[in-house]
PDB file of C-alpha atoms in Angstrom:
ATOM      1  CA  MET A   1       0.014   0.013   0.141  1.00 82.00           C
ATOM      2  CA  SER A   2       1.534   3.386  -1.030  1.00 88.00           C
ATOM      3  CA  ALA A   3      -0.549   5.596   1.393  1.00 91.00           C
ATOM      4  CA  ILE A   4      -3.162   5.616   4.233  1.00 94.00           C
ATOM      5  CA  LEU A   5      -5.378   8.126   5.920  1.00 95.00           C
ATOM      6  CA  GLY A   6      -5.447   9.191   9.520  1.00 94.00           C
ATOM      7  CA  LYS A   7      -5.811  11.935  12.104  1.00 95.00           C
ATOM      8  CA  LYS A   8      -3.122  13.723  14.128  1.00 96.00           C
ATOM      9  CA  VAL A   9      -3.236  12.725  17.821  1.00 95.00           C
ATOM     10  CA  GLY A  10      -0.544  15.070  19.070  1.00 95.00           C
ATOM     11  CA  MET A  11       3.222  15.500  19.860  1.00 95.00           C
ATOM     12  CA  THR A  12       5.356  13.979  22.467  1.00 95.00           C
ATOM     13  CA  GLN A  13       8.769  12.969  22.726  1.00 94.00           C
ATOM     14  CA  ILE A  14      10.971   9.703  23.140  1.00 92.00           C
ATOM     15  CA  PHE A  15      14.405   9.075  24.373  1.00 92.00           C
ATOM     16  CA  LYS A  16      16.906   6.814  22.431  1.00 85.00           C
ATOM     17  CA  ARG A  17      20.431   6.348  23.607  1.00 86.00           C
ATOM     18  CA  GLY A  18      20.051   9.503  25.818  1.00 87.00           C
ATOM     19  CA  ASP A  19      18.857  11.732  23.091  1.00 90.00           C
ATOM     20  CA  CYS A  20      15.321  13.433  23.363  1.00 93.00           C
ATOM     21  CA  ILE A  21      13.565  13.063  20.081  1.00 93.00           C
ATOM     22  CA  PRO A  22      10.101  15.076  19.223  1.00 95.00           C
ATOM     23  CA  VAL A  23       7.729  12.924  17.540  1.00 96.00           C
ATOM     24  CA  THR A  24       4.006  13.156  16.270  1.00 96.00           C
ATOM     25  CA  VAL A  25       1.697  10.566  16.934  1.00 96.00           C
ATOM     26  CA  ILE A  26      -0.881   9.799  14.004  1.00 96.00           C
ATOM     27  CA  GLU A  27      -3.934   7.390  14.369  1.00 95.00           C
ATOM     28  CA  VAL A  28      -4.299   5.664  11.115  1.00 93.00           C
ATOM     29  CA  GLY A  29      -7.143   3.766   9.616  1.00 80.00           C
ATOM     30  CA  PRO A  30      -9.155   1.748   9.460  1.00 90.00           C
ATOM     31  CA  CYS A  31      -9.748   3.233   5.899  1.00 92.00           C
ATOM     32  CA  THR A  32     -12.460   1.784   3.737  1.00 91.00           C
ATOM     33  CA  VAL A  33     -11.730   1.332  -0.057  1.00 92.00           C
ATOM     34  CA  LEU A  34     -14.663   3.246  -1.824  1.00 92.00           C
ATOM     35  CA  GLN A  35     -13.723   2.761  -5.314  1.00 90.00           C
ATOM     36  CA  VAL A  36     -11.153   0.961  -7.383  1.00 91.00           C
ATOM     37  CA  LYS A  37     -10.215   2.893 -10.537  1.00 90.00           C
ATOM     38  CA  THR A  38      -8.716   0.961 -13.511  1.00 88.00           C
ATOM     39  CA  GLN A  39      -6.962   1.648 -16.674  1.00 87.00           C
ATOM     40  CA  GLU A  40      -9.834   0.188 -18.772  1.00 89.00           C
ATOM     41  CA  LYS A  41     -12.738   2.066 -17.020  1.00 89.00           C
ATOM     42  CA  ASP A  42     -11.043   5.278 -15.792  1.00 88.00           C
ATOM     43  CA  GLY A  43      -7.936   5.817 -17.730  1.00 90.00           C
ATOM     44  CA  TYR A  44      -5.633   5.383 -14.719  1.00 90.00           C
ATOM     45  CA  THR A  45      -5.235   3.160 -11.788  1.00 90.00           C
ATOM     46  CA  ALA A  46      -5.867   4.495  -8.261  1.00 92.00           C
ATOM     47  CA  LEU A  47      -7.791   3.588  -5.009  1.00 92.00           C
ATOM     48  CA  GLN A  48     -10.197   5.925  -3.481  1.00 93.00           C
ATOM     49  CA  LEU A  49      -9.956   5.597   0.379  1.00 93.00           C
ATOM     50  CA  GLY A  50     -12.279   7.031   2.863  1.00 93.00           C
ATOM     51  CA  TYR A  51     -11.893   7.609   6.687  1.00 93.00           C
ATOM     52  CA  ASN A  52     -13.802   8.706   9.670  1.00 91.00           C
ATOM     53  CA  ASP A  53     -17.529   7.853   9.463  1.00 91.00           C
ATOM     54  CA  LYS A  54     -19.915  10.626   8.631  1.00 90.00           C
ATOM     55  CA  LYS A  55     -23.427  11.102  10.337  1.00 92.00           C
ATOM     56  CA  GLU A  56     -26.359  10.085   7.967  1.00 90.00           C
ATOM     57  CA  LYS A  57     -27.985  13.398   8.493  1.00 92.00           C
ATOM     58  CA  ARG A  58     -24.969  15.327   7.500  1.00 92.00           C
ATOM     59  CA  SER A  59     -24.364  13.272   4.337  1.00 91.00           C
ATOM     60  CA  THR A  60     -25.811  13.878   0.949  1.00 91.00           C
ATOM     61  CA  LYS A  61     -27.639  11.310  -1.043  1.00 93.00           C
ATOM     62  CA  ALA A  62     -24.730  10.971  -3.428  1.00 93.00           C
ATOM     63  CA  GLU A  63     -22.263  10.114  -0.675  1.00 91.00           C
ATOM     64  CA  LEU A  64     -24.704   7.671   0.985  1.00 92.00           C
ATOM     65  CA  GLY A  65     -25.127   5.859  -2.404  1.00 93.00           C
ATOM     66  CA  HIS A  66     -21.537   5.818  -3.069  1.00 90.00           C
ATOM     67  CA  ALA A  67     -20.570   4.407   0.292  1.00 91.00           C
ATOM     68  CA  LYS A  68     -23.709   1.940  -0.003  1.00 91.00           C
ATOM     69  CA  LYS A  69     -22.140   0.778  -3.409  1.00 90.00           C
ATOM     70  CA  ALA A  70     -18.710   0.086  -1.789  1.00 89.00           C
ATOM     71  CA  GLY A  71     -20.522  -1.866   0.986  1.00 88.00           C
ATOM     72  CA  ALA A  72     -19.340   0.781   3.639  1.00 88.00           C
ATOM     73  CA  ALA A  73     -21.322   1.264   6.769  1.00 85.00           C
ATOM     74  CA  ALA A  74     -21.599   4.914   6.282  1.00 90.00           C
ATOM     75  CA  ALA A  75     -20.339   7.896   4.344  1.00 92.00           C
ATOM     76  CA  LYS A  76     -16.829   9.131   5.027  1.00 92.00           C
ATOM     77  CA  LYS A  77     -15.680  12.804   6.386  1.00 92.00           C
ATOM     78  CA  PHE A  78     -12.448  12.407   4.513  1.00 93.00           C
ATOM     79  CA  VAL A  79     -12.011  10.867   1.217  1.00 93.00           C
ATOM     80  CA  ARG A  80      -8.676  10.748  -0.929  1.00 94.00           C
ATOM     81  CA  GLU A  81      -7.329   9.075  -3.878  1.00 93.00           C
ATOM     82  CA  ILE A  82      -3.918   7.350  -3.694  1.00 91.00           C
ATOM     83  CA  SER A  83      -1.775   5.792  -6.299  1.00 89.00           C
ATOM     84  CA  TRP A  84      -1.927   2.040  -7.014  1.00 86.00           C
ATOM     85  CA  ASN A  85       0.102   0.025  -9.429  1.00 81.00           C
ATOM     86  CA  GLY A  86      -2.743  -2.427 -10.028  1.00 70.00           C
ATOM     87  CA  GLU A  87      -1.003  -5.404  -8.259  1.00 72.00           C
ATOM     88  CA  GLY A  88      -2.885  -7.584  -6.006  1.00 71.00           C
ATOM     89  CA  GLU A  89      -6.582  -8.024  -5.453  1.00 79.00           C
ATOM     90  CA  VAL A  90      -8.025  -4.834  -3.995  1.00 84.00           C
ATOM     91  CA  GLU A  91     -12.044  -4.778  -4.071  1.00 87.00           C
ATOM     92  CA  ALA A  92     -14.216  -1.979  -2.851  1.00 87.00           C
ATOM     93  CA  GLY A  93     -15.203  -2.463   0.783  1.00 85.00           C
ATOM     94  CA  LYS A  94     -11.772  -3.525   1.794  1.00 88.00           C
ATOM     95  CA  GLU A  95     -10.382  -2.109   4.942  1.00 90.00           C
ATOM     96  CA  ILE A  96      -6.800  -0.648   5.164  1.00 90.00           C
ATOM     97  CA  THR A  97      -5.338  -0.630   8.495  1.00 91.00           C
ATOM     98  CA  ALA A  98      -1.898   0.078  10.271  1.00 91.00           C
ATOM     99  CA  ALA A  99      -1.051  -3.554   9.627  1.00 90.00           C
ATOM    100  CA  ASP A 100      -0.773  -2.890   5.736  1.00 89.00           C
ATOM    101  CA  VAL A 101       1.913  -0.119   6.193  1.00 89.00           C
ATOM    102  CA  THR A 102       4.349  -1.676   8.621  1.00 90.00           C
ATOM    103  CA  ASP A 103       6.973  -1.384   5.796  1.00 91.00           C
ATOM    104  CA  PHE A 104       6.942   2.409   5.923  1.00 92.00           C
ATOM    105  CA  LYS A 105      10.144   3.769   6.827  1.00 94.00           C
ATOM    106  CA  ILE A 106      10.093   7.390   5.524  1.00 95.00           C
ATOM    107  CA  VAL A 107       6.799   9.135   4.815  1.00 95.00           C
ATOM    108  CA  ASP A 108       5.409  12.420   3.476  1.00 95.00           C
ATOM    109  CA  VAL A 109       2.607  13.728   5.478  1.00 96.00           C
ATOM    110  CA  CYS A 110       0.000  16.146   3.791  1.00 96.00           C
ATOM    111  CA  GLY A 111      -2.571  18.159   5.648  1.00 95.00           C
ATOM    112  CA  VAL A 112      -4.075  21.688   6.240  1.00 96.00           C
ATOM    113  CA  SER A 113      -1.671  24.021   8.157  1.00 96.00           C
ATOM    114  CA  LYS A 114      -3.079  25.819  11.240  1.00 95.00           C
ATOM    115  CA  GLY A 115      -4.901  29.076  10.228  1.00 95.00           C
ATOM    116  CA  LYS A 116      -3.484  32.302  11.816  1.00 95.00           C
ATOM    117  CA  GLY A 117      -5.823  34.892  10.321  1.00 96.00           C
ATOM    118  CA  PHE A 118      -4.605  38.199   8.954  1.00 97.00           C
ATOM    119  CA  GLN A 119      -1.009  38.857   9.916  1.00 96.00           C
ATOM    120  CA  GLY A 120       1.631  41.410   9.139  1.00 94.00           C
ATOM    121  CA  THR A 121       4.890  40.780   7.489  1.00 94.00           C
ATOM    122  CA  VAL A 122       6.996  40.495  10.801  1.00 94.00           C
ATOM    123  CA  LYS A 123       4.862  37.463  11.911  1.00 95.00           C
ATOM    124  CA  ARG A 124       4.161  36.067   8.311  1.00 95.00           C
ATOM    125  CA  TYR A 125       7.533  36.315   6.897  1.00 95.00           C
ATOM    126  CA  GLY A 126       9.932  37.167   9.635  1.00 94.00           C
ATOM    127  CA  PHE A 127      10.661  40.748   8.463  1.00 93.00           C
ATOM    128  CA  LYS A 128      12.897  42.814  10.854  1.00 91.00           C
ATOM    129  CA  GLY A 129      10.666  45.966  10.943  1.00 88.00           C
ATOM    130  CA  GLY A 130      11.880  49.558  11.293  1.00 88.00           C
ATOM    131  CA  PRO A 131      14.226  51.125  13.868  1.00 86.00           C
ATOM    132  CA  ALA A 132      12.912  51.386  17.557  1.00 84.00           C
ATOM    133  CA  SER A 133      14.440  54.840  18.023  1.00 86.00           C
ATOM    134  CA  HIS A 134      12.992  58.056  19.315  1.00 85.00           C
ATOM    135  CA  GLY A 135      10.087  59.378  16.971  1.00 83.00           C
ATOM    136  CA  GLN A 136       9.611  56.229  15.321  1.00 80.00           C
ATOM    137  CA  GLY A 137       6.400  54.821  17.078  1.00 79.00           C
ATOM    138  CA  ASP A 138       4.491  53.645  14.149  1.00 82.00           C
ATOM    139  CA  ARG A 139       7.615  52.190  12.004  1.00 85.00           C
ATOM    140  CA  LEU A 140       8.430  49.421  14.376  1.00 89.00           C
ATOM    141  CA  ARG A 141       6.466  46.604  12.758  1.00 90.00           C
ATOM    142  CA  SER A 142       6.113  48.239   9.278  1.00 90.00           C
ATOM    143  CA  ARG A 143       7.238  46.329   5.968  1.00 90.00           C
ATOM    144  CA  GLY A 144       8.781  49.423   4.495  1.00 88.00           C
ATOM    145  CA  SER A 145       8.809  50.450   0.862  1.00 87.00           C
ATOM    146  CA  ILE A 146       7.001  48.384  -1.896  1.00 89.00           C
ATOM    147  CA  GLY A 147       8.344  49.689  -4.953  1.00 84.00           C
ATOM    148  CA  SER A 148       9.716  52.736  -6.902  1.00 82.00           C
ATOM    149  CA  SER A 149       7.826  55.789  -8.127  1.00 83.00           C
ATOM    150  CA  ALA A 150       8.414  56.338 -11.797  1.00 86.00           C
ATOM    151  CA  THR A 151      10.304  52.929 -12.721  1.00 84.00           C
ATOM    152  CA  PRO A 152       8.596  50.520 -12.861  1.00 85.00           C
ATOM    153  CA  ALA A 153       5.563  52.617 -11.431  1.00 88.00           C
ATOM    154  CA  ARG A 154       3.821  49.477 -10.140  1.00 90.00           C
ATOM    155  CA  VAL A 155       4.074  46.706  -7.544  1.00 91.00           C
ATOM    156  CA  PHE A 156       5.517  43.340  -8.738  1.00 91.00           C
ATOM    157  CA  LYS A 157       3.311  40.341  -8.427  1.00 92.00           C
ATOM    158  CA  GLY A 158       4.209  38.112  -5.461  1.00 91.00           C
ATOM    159  CA  MET A 159       5.420  40.940  -3.304  1.00 93.00           C
ATOM    160  CA  LYS A 160       5.735  39.903   0.485  1.00 94.00           C
ATOM    161  CA  MET A 161       2.907  41.745   2.244  1.00 94.00           C
ATOM    162  CA  ALA A 162       0.519  41.404   4.941  1.00 95.00           C
ATOM    163  CA  GLY A 163      -2.317  38.781   4.465  1.00 95.00           C
ATOM    164  CA  GLN A 164      -4.061  35.541   5.316  1.00 96.00           C
ATOM    165  CA  MET A 165      -1.481  33.275   7.030  1.00 96.00           C
ATOM    166  CA  GLY A 166      -1.755  29.499   7.235  1.00 95.00           C
ATOM    167  CA  ASN A 167      -4.984  27.398   6.419  1.00 95.00           C
ATOM    168  CA  LYS A 168      -3.292  26.002   3.328  1.00 95.00           C
ATOM    169  CA  ASN A 169      -2.674  22.520   2.035  1.00 95.00           C
ATOM    170  CA  CYS A 170       0.849  21.630   2.614  1.00 95.00           C
ATOM    171  CA  THR A 171       3.086  18.647   2.774  1.00 95.00           C
ATOM    172  CA  VAL A 172       6.031  17.735   5.116  1.00 96.00           C
ATOM    173  CA  ARG A 173       8.382  15.392   3.466  1.00 95.00           C
ATOM    174  CA  ASN A 174      10.879  12.733   4.351  1.00 95.00           C
ATOM    175  CA  LEU A 175       9.817  12.195   7.956  1.00 95.00           C
ATOM    176  CA  GLU A 176      11.208   9.151   9.614  1.00 94.00           C
ATOM    177  CA  VAL A 177       8.818   6.476  11.028  1.00 94.00           C
ATOM    178  CA  VAL A 178       9.975   5.610  14.493  1.00 93.00           C
ATOM    179  CA  GLU A 179       7.263   3.051  15.183  1.00 92.00           C
ATOM    180  CA  VAL A 180       4.147   1.421  13.759  1.00 93.00           C
ATOM    181  CA  ASP A 181       1.695   0.088  16.501  1.00 92.00           C
ATOM    182  CA  THR A 182      -0.570  -2.406  14.621  1.00 91.00           C
ATOM    183  CA  GLU A 183      -2.633  -3.057  17.804  1.00 92.00           C
ATOM    184  CA  LYS A 184      -3.534   0.495  18.590  1.00 93.00           C
ATOM    185  CA  GLY A 185      -3.486   1.582  15.043  1.00 92.00           C
ATOM    186  CA  LEU A 186      -0.854   4.176  15.367  1.00 94.00           C
ATOM    187  CA  ILE A 187       2.141   5.619  13.403  1.00 95.00           C
ATOM    188  CA  VAL A 188       4.863   7.533  15.124  1.00 95.00           C
ATOM    189  CA  VAL A 189       6.984   9.870  12.995  1.00 96.00           C
ATOM    190  CA  LYS A 190      10.092  12.060  13.881  1.00 95.00           C
ATOM    191  CA  GLY A 191       9.123  15.692  13.819  1.00 94.00           C
ATOM    192  CA  GLY A 192       5.993  17.929  13.315  1.00 94.00           C
ATOM    193  CA  VAL A 193       3.214  17.528  10.740  1.00 95.00           C
ATOM    194  CA  PRO A 194       0.702  20.113   9.461  1.00 95.00           C
ATOM    195  CA  GLY A 195      -2.471  20.942  11.335  1.00 94.00           C
ATOM    196  CA  TYR A 196      -4.077  20.953  14.778  1.00 95.00           C
ATOM    197  CA  ASN A 197      -4.614  17.923  17.039  1.00 95.00           C
ATOM    198  CA  GLY A 198      -7.354  15.944  15.324  1.00 94.00           C
ATOM    199  CA  CYS A 199      -7.108  17.241  11.796  1.00 95.00           C
ATOM    200  CA  HIS A 200      -7.134  14.724   8.991  1.00 96.00           C
ATOM    201  CA  LEU A 201      -3.971  13.825   7.275  1.00 96.00           C
ATOM    202  CA  LEU A 202      -2.818  11.680   4.186  1.00 96.00           C
ATOM    203  CA  ILE A 203       0.326   9.649   5.047  1.00 95.00           C
ATOM    204  CA  LYS A 204       2.281   8.656   1.914  1.00 94.00           C
ATOM    205  CA  LYS A 205       5.387   6.293   1.280  1.00 93.00           C
ATOM    206  CA  SER A 206       8.190   8.826   0.449  1.00 92.00           C
ATOM    207  CA  LEU A 207      10.132   8.329  -2.784  1.00 90.00           C
ATOM    208  CA  LEU A 208      13.366   8.015  -0.626  1.00 88.00           C
ATOM    209  CA  ASP A 209      11.648   4.886   0.977  1.00 80.00           C
ATOM    210  CA  LYS A 210      13.013   2.171  -1.328  1.00 73.00           C
TER     211      LYS A 210
END
């Protein structure tokens, strides 16, 4: 299996050979295979996984019908497609658990980063700000000039300015897998991952994991 869905439990630390290692605990599976996409029917091969049951009253008829067709007990809150090479017999309705990803050694974790609202350039990009001398009360956290006057007489696209910070899809790559607990359905990875505790994550096998 190339990937699995889960949710962030939180961060903790472990000790190895006297070193304190910060780790993130991720609860993975069980994920239900909602659809198997094939080259003949869809033009490519992939598996559509669903994770975390959704209440019936909060599900659309399309979601309920799609889950029923796959033999799932309920519609899913978190649905993602993962790559599949077409090998092995995988049918809709099959459950993917932590036992299927015990071979993961290095992973990429995809999620939505924590939203921090509208922020200035000092917090958003780490700008230094203006001088904190006498008479500079309104310049301390200012970003400064954003362009010239006559030439080019405009502001370049992509200029670092104040704006919405966080709440974006992002991927942290090449995280080392410290432990896979198949009984509790947990994966422990070294370092931090995107999002708040309880947010949904996609854990993919890294290209470096050969």
